[in-house]
Amino acid sequence: MALTGCSWLLLSAVFLSAGAEISIIPEPDQPAEGDNVTLAVHGLTGELLAYNWYAGPAINLAYLVASYIVSTGDETPGPAHTGREAVRPDGSLDIQGALPGHSGTYILQTLNRQLQTEVGYGHLRVYEILAQPVVMANSTELVERRDTLHLICSSPSPAEVRWFFNGETLPIAIRLGLSPDGRVLTRHGIRREEAGAYQCEVWNPVSVSRSEPIELTVYFGPERVAILQDSTTRTGCTIKVDFNTSLTLWCVSRSCPEPEYVWAFNGKALKDGQDHLNISSMTAAQEGTYTCIAKNPKTLLSGSASVVVKLSAAAVAMSIVPVPTKPTEGQDVTLTVQGYPKDLLVYAWYRGPASEPNRLLSQLPSGNWIAGPAHTGREVGFANCSLLVQKLNLTDAGRYTLKTVTLQGKTETLELELQVAH
């Protein structure tokens, strides 16, 4: 009786036998795409006439890979033959250069001389060589506690996924935000400690591939805004500064990115927009409250810190500085008083020694000044004790005396020798 693949396939429906178990074992057991695979058959018994191989879940002509006649070695490809399969005389099936598409259930059907059939089942999984995945993010710049992070590990392969943070396995706290398939990482209310490099890795038993890192920045702050002097925190303190000395105040904070700084003096904004403020020559006019305001352009948050700056006790000693220092005939000159007493009651200027005939002018507690016997009409007094002499002439050269009286009755006298150039 001559056999063909189709004729004995029909016979098998009548003579299906429940004989010995046939096992099908892939060799190698975890093949990669491109490998040569053998579906090795074990447990065949009796004198066999033919084999049928199927690649599918059932014995069906549509799944037939090949039929093989043992006596002649003739092999007939079926509809499911891909051009890579070949049946061995012992019933095993070779697949040259197997592809992931060869994965699935395989069925071997045998026919013996009694026209009885036996069936064996096996499963083949061909693992692909994985392409590099890509991490996609909804944003790489987020604001702490406000924004939500979504990372997706994009890969065309149905492989297992692992995540890495700064080169290390993802911490447990972050893993809690993984989707069931591990491909989506979600973090609500992102924190600053979660800023860094994220990677995902796809793997199977024969291949592994890791993505390029994607850098995540988390913006926060400003927090703990403080004013420093010589690396010492002075926020909320009073800083005493000697007269005519310099002072540098630094504004620091915890912030990402570095904040923008604005300085204010007694509530009025200054032009200085740096993280430090320089007071080059301390005078009474620079006493007051200095405030640093730190503004984060990303979080739109701000914070501030203030200090009070005052002249130290040593600054009470007065001095008189002519401005300009070397006036000429016809110029105006201001005898500027630095370090005048803050509890001033009254002062008087004299042309020469402090005696009534020599008095130029006096300033009363009301703030008004009155002319004295020596007033020429060219002298003007100011609240800070300074004296303006207008349109100098050579006779204005000589000694000038300032006398101050405080609320406590303390009297102080200071002299200056003014020179007028011709």
C-alpha positions as MATLAB code, in Angstrom:
seq = 'MALTGCSWLLLSAVFLSAGAEISIIPEPDQPAEGDNVTLAVHGLTGELLAYNWYAGPAINLAYLVASYIVSTGDETPGPAHTGREAVRPDGSLDIQGALPGHSGTYILQTLNRQLQTEVGYGHLRVYEILAQPVVMANSTELVERRDTLHLICSSPSPAEVRWFFNGETLPIAIRLGLSPDGRVLTRHGIRREEAGAYQCEVWNPVSVSRSEPIELTVYFGPERVAILQDSTTRTGCTIKVDFNTSLTLWCVSRSCPEPEYVWAFNGKALKDGQDHLNISSMTAAQEGTYTCIAKNPKTLLSGSASVVVKLSAAAVAMSIVPVPTKPTEGQDVTLTVQGYPKDLLVYAWYRGPASEPNRLLSQLPSGNWIAGPAHTGREVGFANCSLLVQKLNLTDAGRYTLKTVTLQGKTETLELELQVAH';
ca = [
       0.000    0.000    0.000;
       1.566    3.255   -1.081;
       1.308    6.109    1.433;
       0.992    9.801    0.894;
       0.774   12.496    3.548;
      -2.884   13.153    2.799;
      -4.052    9.525    2.611;
      -2.646    8.398    5.942;
      -3.722   11.628    7.584;
      -7.284   10.511    6.857;
      -6.589    7.011    8.153;
      -5.302    8.407   11.412;
      -8.758    9.645   12.296;
      -9.906    6.002   12.421;
      -6.882    4.224   13.870;
      -5.663    6.713   16.553;
      -3.799    4.675   19.133;
      -3.182    5.373   22.802;
       0.230    3.771   22.720;
       3.449    4.634   24.533;
       4.122    8.292   25.348;
       6.150   10.230   22.812;
       8.156   13.173   24.096;
       9.573   16.043   22.062;
      12.587   17.923   23.478;
      14.071   21.063   21.834;
      17.848   21.029   21.443;
      19.132   23.475   22.573;
      16.388   23.953   25.148;
      16.525   27.791   25.005;
      17.502   28.641   21.439;
      18.158   32.163   20.218;
      16.984   33.426   16.855;
      19.344   32.213   14.143;
      20.234   29.015   16.002;
      19.805   25.606   14.411;
      17.213   23.731   16.469;
      16.316   20.059   16.604;
      13.019   18.881   18.016;
      14.383   15.542   19.234;
      11.847   12.693   19.533;
      11.949   10.148   22.348;
       9.730    7.147   23.100;
       9.043    5.903   19.554;
       8.175    2.159   19.449;
       7.493   -0.476   16.809;
       8.162   -0.458   13.086;
       7.030    2.914   11.762;
       5.965    3.720    8.245;
       5.675    7.509    8.296;
       5.777   10.752   10.297;
       3.675   13.873   10.133;
       4.874   17.096   11.801;
       2.453   19.911   12.659;
       3.228   23.434   13.888;
       0.011   24.365   15.640;
      -2.389   23.482   18.446;
      -4.131   20.623   16.651;
      -3.753   17.985   13.981;
      -4.994   19.931   11.012;
      -3.842   20.056    7.425;
      -3.376   23.823    7.700;
      -0.717   23.238   10.369;
       1.115   20.461    8.506;
       4.851   21.184    8.232;
       5.953   18.000    6.470;
       5.178   14.347    5.885;
       7.998   11.785    5.840;
       7.955    8.194    4.428;
      10.472    6.102    6.388;
      11.067    3.410    3.740;
      11.930    5.828    0.936;
      13.102    8.887    2.863;
      10.662   10.987    0.848;
       9.598   14.225    2.509;
       6.603   16.263    1.403;
       6.315   19.871    2.650;
       2.948   20.975    4.004;
       1.168   24.356    4.142;
       3.033   25.338    7.335;
       6.497   24.604    5.930;
       8.726   27.725    6.047;
      11.599   26.362    3.983;
      13.748   25.818    7.067;
      12.355   22.490    8.335;
      13.615   18.977    7.555;
      12.527   15.601    9.020;
      15.191   13.137   10.129;
      14.885    9.388    9.630;
      14.481    8.935   13.394;
      11.450   11.272   13.314;
      13.158   14.377   14.776;
      12.577   17.745   13.124;
      15.471   20.089   12.234;
      14.874   23.824   11.890;
      17.705   25.757   10.261;
      18.201   29.330   11.480;
      15.117   29.315   13.696;
      13.177   32.556   14.097;
      10.864   33.774   16.890;
       7.995   32.954   14.523;
       8.872   29.275   14.876;
       7.826   29.399   18.522;
       4.733   27.454   19.525;
       3.272   23.973   19.882;
       4.582   21.110   17.707;
       2.831   17.787   17.180;
       4.398   14.607   15.839;
       2.054   11.979   14.433;
       3.453    8.509   13.629;
       1.981    5.591   11.584;
       3.032    1.943   12.112;
       2.527   -1.183   10.013;
      -0.718   -1.968   11.780;
      -1.923    1.412   10.504;
      -2.087    2.703   14.031;
      -1.051    6.234   14.916;
       0.595    7.737   17.950;
       0.882   11.409   18.812;
       3.517   13.386   20.737;
       3.429   17.028   21.795;
       6.214   19.501   22.371;
       6.718   23.231   22.741;
       9.383   25.411   21.188;
      10.315   28.942   22.287;
      12.809   30.753   20.082;
      14.118   33.832   21.867;
      14.915   36.904   19.850;
      18.108   38.922   20.149;
      16.713   42.016   21.830;
      17.052   45.486   20.380;
      17.985   48.369   22.677;
      14.906   49.761   24.440;
      14.179   53.470   24.810;
      12.957   55.260   27.943;
      10.313   57.882   27.196;
       9.260   60.465   29.797;
       6.313   62.819   30.053;
       8.891   65.410   31.173;
      12.492   65.425   32.344;
      12.057   68.620   34.373;
       9.579   68.342   37.238;
       8.667   70.351   40.334;
       8.904   68.555   43.668;
       5.623   67.441   45.289;
       3.637   69.046   42.491;
       4.333   67.056   39.324;
       3.847   63.400   38.394;
       6.498   61.385   36.579;
       5.608   58.852   33.877;
       8.422   56.750   32.373;
       7.749   54.154   29.669;
      10.194   51.446   28.635;
       9.572   51.206   24.899;
      10.585   47.911   23.298;
       9.009   45.908   20.460;
       9.841   42.641   22.224;
       7.627   40.849   24.773;
      10.568   40.505   27.146;
      10.979   40.931   30.884;
      11.826   44.465   32.051;
      14.140   45.725   34.774;
      14.671   49.356   35.828;
      17.860   51.025   36.989;
      18.393   54.292   38.873;
      21.847   55.890   38.693;
      23.224   52.566   37.513;
      21.792   50.575   40.419;
      18.722   48.377   40.695;
      15.619   50.477   41.261;
      14.995   51.123   44.991;
      11.984   49.414   46.500;
      10.219   52.714   47.237;
      10.339   53.646   43.564;
       9.441   50.142   42.382;
       6.086   50.541   44.095;
       5.139   52.803   41.175;
       5.628   50.125   38.501;
       2.819   48.839   36.302;
       2.038   45.082   36.422;
       4.100   44.418   33.292;
       6.964   46.537   34.628;
       7.077   48.769   31.563;
       5.558   51.938   33.057;
       6.998   53.743   36.071;
       4.730   56.325   37.716;
       5.669   58.595   40.619;
       3.072   60.977   42.034;
       4.418   64.016   43.870;
       7.991   63.450   42.705;
      10.730   64.056   45.318;
      14.168   65.587   44.922;
      15.918   62.355   45.880;
      14.360   60.751   42.805;
      16.283   63.042   40.461;
      18.972   61.254   38.478;
      19.567   58.839   35.594;
      16.908   56.250   34.734;
      17.396   53.230   32.468;
      15.335   50.197   31.619;
      16.622   46.810   30.564;
      14.833   44.100   28.587;
      15.966   40.523   28.901;
      15.193   36.927   28.054;
      17.197   33.764   28.646;
      19.521   34.412   25.700;
      19.729   38.206   25.376;
      19.820   41.390   27.418;
      19.780   45.036   26.312;
      19.799   48.238   28.369;
      18.599   51.667   27.287;
      20.576   54.872   27.270;
      20.091   56.844   30.504;
      17.524   59.607   30.653;
      18.318   62.373   33.153;
      15.528   63.594   35.402;
      15.763   66.973   37.149;
      13.529   67.774   40.116;
      13.180   71.451   40.988;
      12.631   72.495   44.605;
      13.011   75.417   46.990;
      14.147   77.894   47.880;
      14.374   76.594   51.434;
      16.290   77.737   54.515;
      17.116   81.141   53.100;
      19.817   82.674   55.285;
      22.208   85.628   55.353;
      25.848   84.880   56.129;
      28.730   87.056   57.242;
      32.142   85.378   57.055;
      30.483   81.924   56.731;
      28.431   82.540   59.909;
      24.651   82.608   59.770;
      23.408   86.010   60.911;
      19.726   85.777   59.938;
      17.584   87.663   62.440;
      20.628   89.121   64.166;
      22.017   92.628   64.515;
      25.413   93.129   62.930;
      27.608   95.837   64.427;
      30.023   97.419   61.940;
      32.823   99.909   62.610;
      32.599  103.267   60.935;
      34.097  103.499   57.422;
      34.739   99.735   57.257;
      33.375   97.311   54.661;
      30.782   94.564   55.062;
      29.768   91.730   52.738;
      26.505   89.862   53.245;
      25.908   86.540   51.482;
      22.497   85.057   50.745;
      22.290   81.258   50.679;
      19.463   78.767   50.280;
      18.681   75.192   49.314;
      17.249   75.401   45.822;
      17.264   73.805   42.398;
      17.989   75.623   40.208;
      20.022   78.371   41.880;
      17.511   81.084   42.760;
      17.432   84.677   41.639;
      18.334   87.108   44.416;
      16.889   90.510   45.228;
      18.206   92.678   48.068;
      16.148   95.296   49.889;
      17.202   98.030   52.320;
      14.558   99.172   54.789;
      11.893   97.705   52.522;
      13.116   99.299   49.285;
      14.584   97.123   46.532;
      18.242   97.620   45.649;
      19.678   97.227   42.176;
      22.108   94.536   43.283;
      20.820   91.176   41.984;
      23.710   88.957   43.085;
      23.933   86.431   45.882;
      25.997   88.877   47.920;
      25.775   92.534   48.903;
      28.780   94.770   49.516;
      28.787   97.796   51.824;
      32.128   99.363   50.974;
      32.272  102.157   53.565;
      29.904  101.973   56.522;
      28.242  105.200   57.609;
      25.130  106.089   59.581;
      23.188  106.408   56.337;
      23.657  102.671   55.755;
      22.224  101.586   59.064;
      18.984   99.641   58.816;
      17.390   96.337   57.841;
      18.814   94.384   54.916;
      16.613   91.687   53.397;
      17.543   89.017   50.869;
      14.704   87.585   48.776;
      15.412   84.333   46.907;
      13.100   83.478   44.008;
      13.049   80.154   42.156;
      12.046   80.709   38.492;
      10.972   77.056   38.096;
       8.950   76.405   41.244;
       7.746   80.027   41.397;
       8.376   79.927   45.152;
      10.339   82.453   47.179;
      11.850   82.897   50.621;
      13.580   85.676   52.505;
      15.902   86.460   55.378;
      16.790   89.733   57.111;
      19.507   91.249   59.302;
      19.870   94.596   61.027;
      23.120   96.467   60.398;
      24.227   99.157   62.835;
      27.350  101.154   63.515;
      29.334   99.779   66.429;
      30.054  101.835   69.523;
      33.451  102.720   68.126;
      31.689  104.558   65.326;
      30.354  107.217   67.709;
      33.619  109.152   67.384;
      32.842  111.938   64.928;
      34.950  113.112   62.024;
      34.684  115.967   59.530;
      35.524  115.344   55.869;
      35.455  118.248   53.363;
      33.841  117.398   50.023;
      35.649  118.070   47.788;
      38.729  117.422   49.863;
      40.739  120.228   48.183;
      38.250  122.953   47.273;
      39.234  125.941   45.197;
      38.086  129.531   45.245;
      34.572  129.907   43.848;
      33.583  126.271   44.569;
      31.029  125.031   47.101;
      32.333  122.778   49.867;
      30.419  120.543   52.289;
      31.981  119.830   55.652;
      30.507  116.328   55.958;
      30.092  114.992   59.482;
      30.445  111.230   59.871;
      29.521  109.384   63.048;
      27.381  112.142   64.535;
      25.475  111.161   67.717;
      22.064  109.616   67.121;
      20.567  111.213   70.258;
      21.545  114.704   69.077;
      19.743  117.616   70.732;
      21.439  120.609   69.125;
      24.621  121.525   67.273;
      26.444  124.747   66.342;
      29.155  125.655   63.806;
      31.770  128.318   64.515;
      34.264  130.142   62.313;
      37.254  129.776   64.575;
      37.058  128.864   68.291;
      33.668  127.960   69.810;
      32.577  131.356   71.063;
      29.354  133.283   70.431;
      30.854  135.988   68.165;
      32.235  133.264   65.934;
      28.985  131.287   65.623;
      27.923  130.662   62.019;
      24.666  128.847   62.702;
      22.873  126.570   65.134;
      20.270  123.837   64.606;
      17.460  123.578   67.119;
      15.562  120.395   68.226;
      12.785  121.422   65.822;
      15.164  120.765   62.897;
      15.389  124.432   61.877;
      18.700  126.223   61.942;
      19.283  129.870   62.816;
      22.099  132.152   61.700;
      24.725  133.358   64.132;
      26.794  136.558   64.327;
      29.434  135.178   61.922;
      26.940  133.972   59.275;
      27.741  135.420   55.810;
      24.620  134.226   54.019;
      26.538  131.499   52.248;
      26.366  128.815   54.973;
      23.627  126.139   55.201;
      23.191  123.485   57.936;
      21.869  119.923   57.577;
      20.206  117.452   59.936;
      23.309  115.246   59.985;
      25.372  118.192   61.331;
      27.097  118.823   57.983;
      27.795  122.413   56.858;
      27.624  123.727   53.284;
      29.724  126.802   52.458;
      28.873  128.224   49.038;
      31.134  130.129   46.625;
      34.319  129.899   48.614;
      36.756  132.772   48.769;
      40.240  132.835   50.191;
      39.061  134.370   53.455;
      36.944  131.240   54.133;
      40.122  129.266   54.752;
      40.984  128.481   58.350;
      39.566  126.774   61.409;
      35.949  125.537   61.671;
      34.544  124.187   64.927;
      31.526  121.922   65.429;
      29.908  121.614   68.852;
      27.224  118.985   69.546;
      24.990  118.398   72.564;
      23.090  115.104   73.089;
      19.792  114.498   74.868;
      21.796  113.256   77.839;
      23.675  116.557   77.940;
      26.933  115.154   76.564;
      28.939  117.836   74.746;
      31.536  117.151   72.057;
      33.668  119.606   70.106;
      35.433  118.846   66.813;
      37.678  121.087   64.726;
      38.757  121.170   61.074;
      41.328  123.304   59.298;
      39.924  124.168   55.839;
      42.265  125.069   53.009;
      41.059  126.960   49.935;
      43.196  126.787   46.816;
      43.626  129.927   44.665;
];
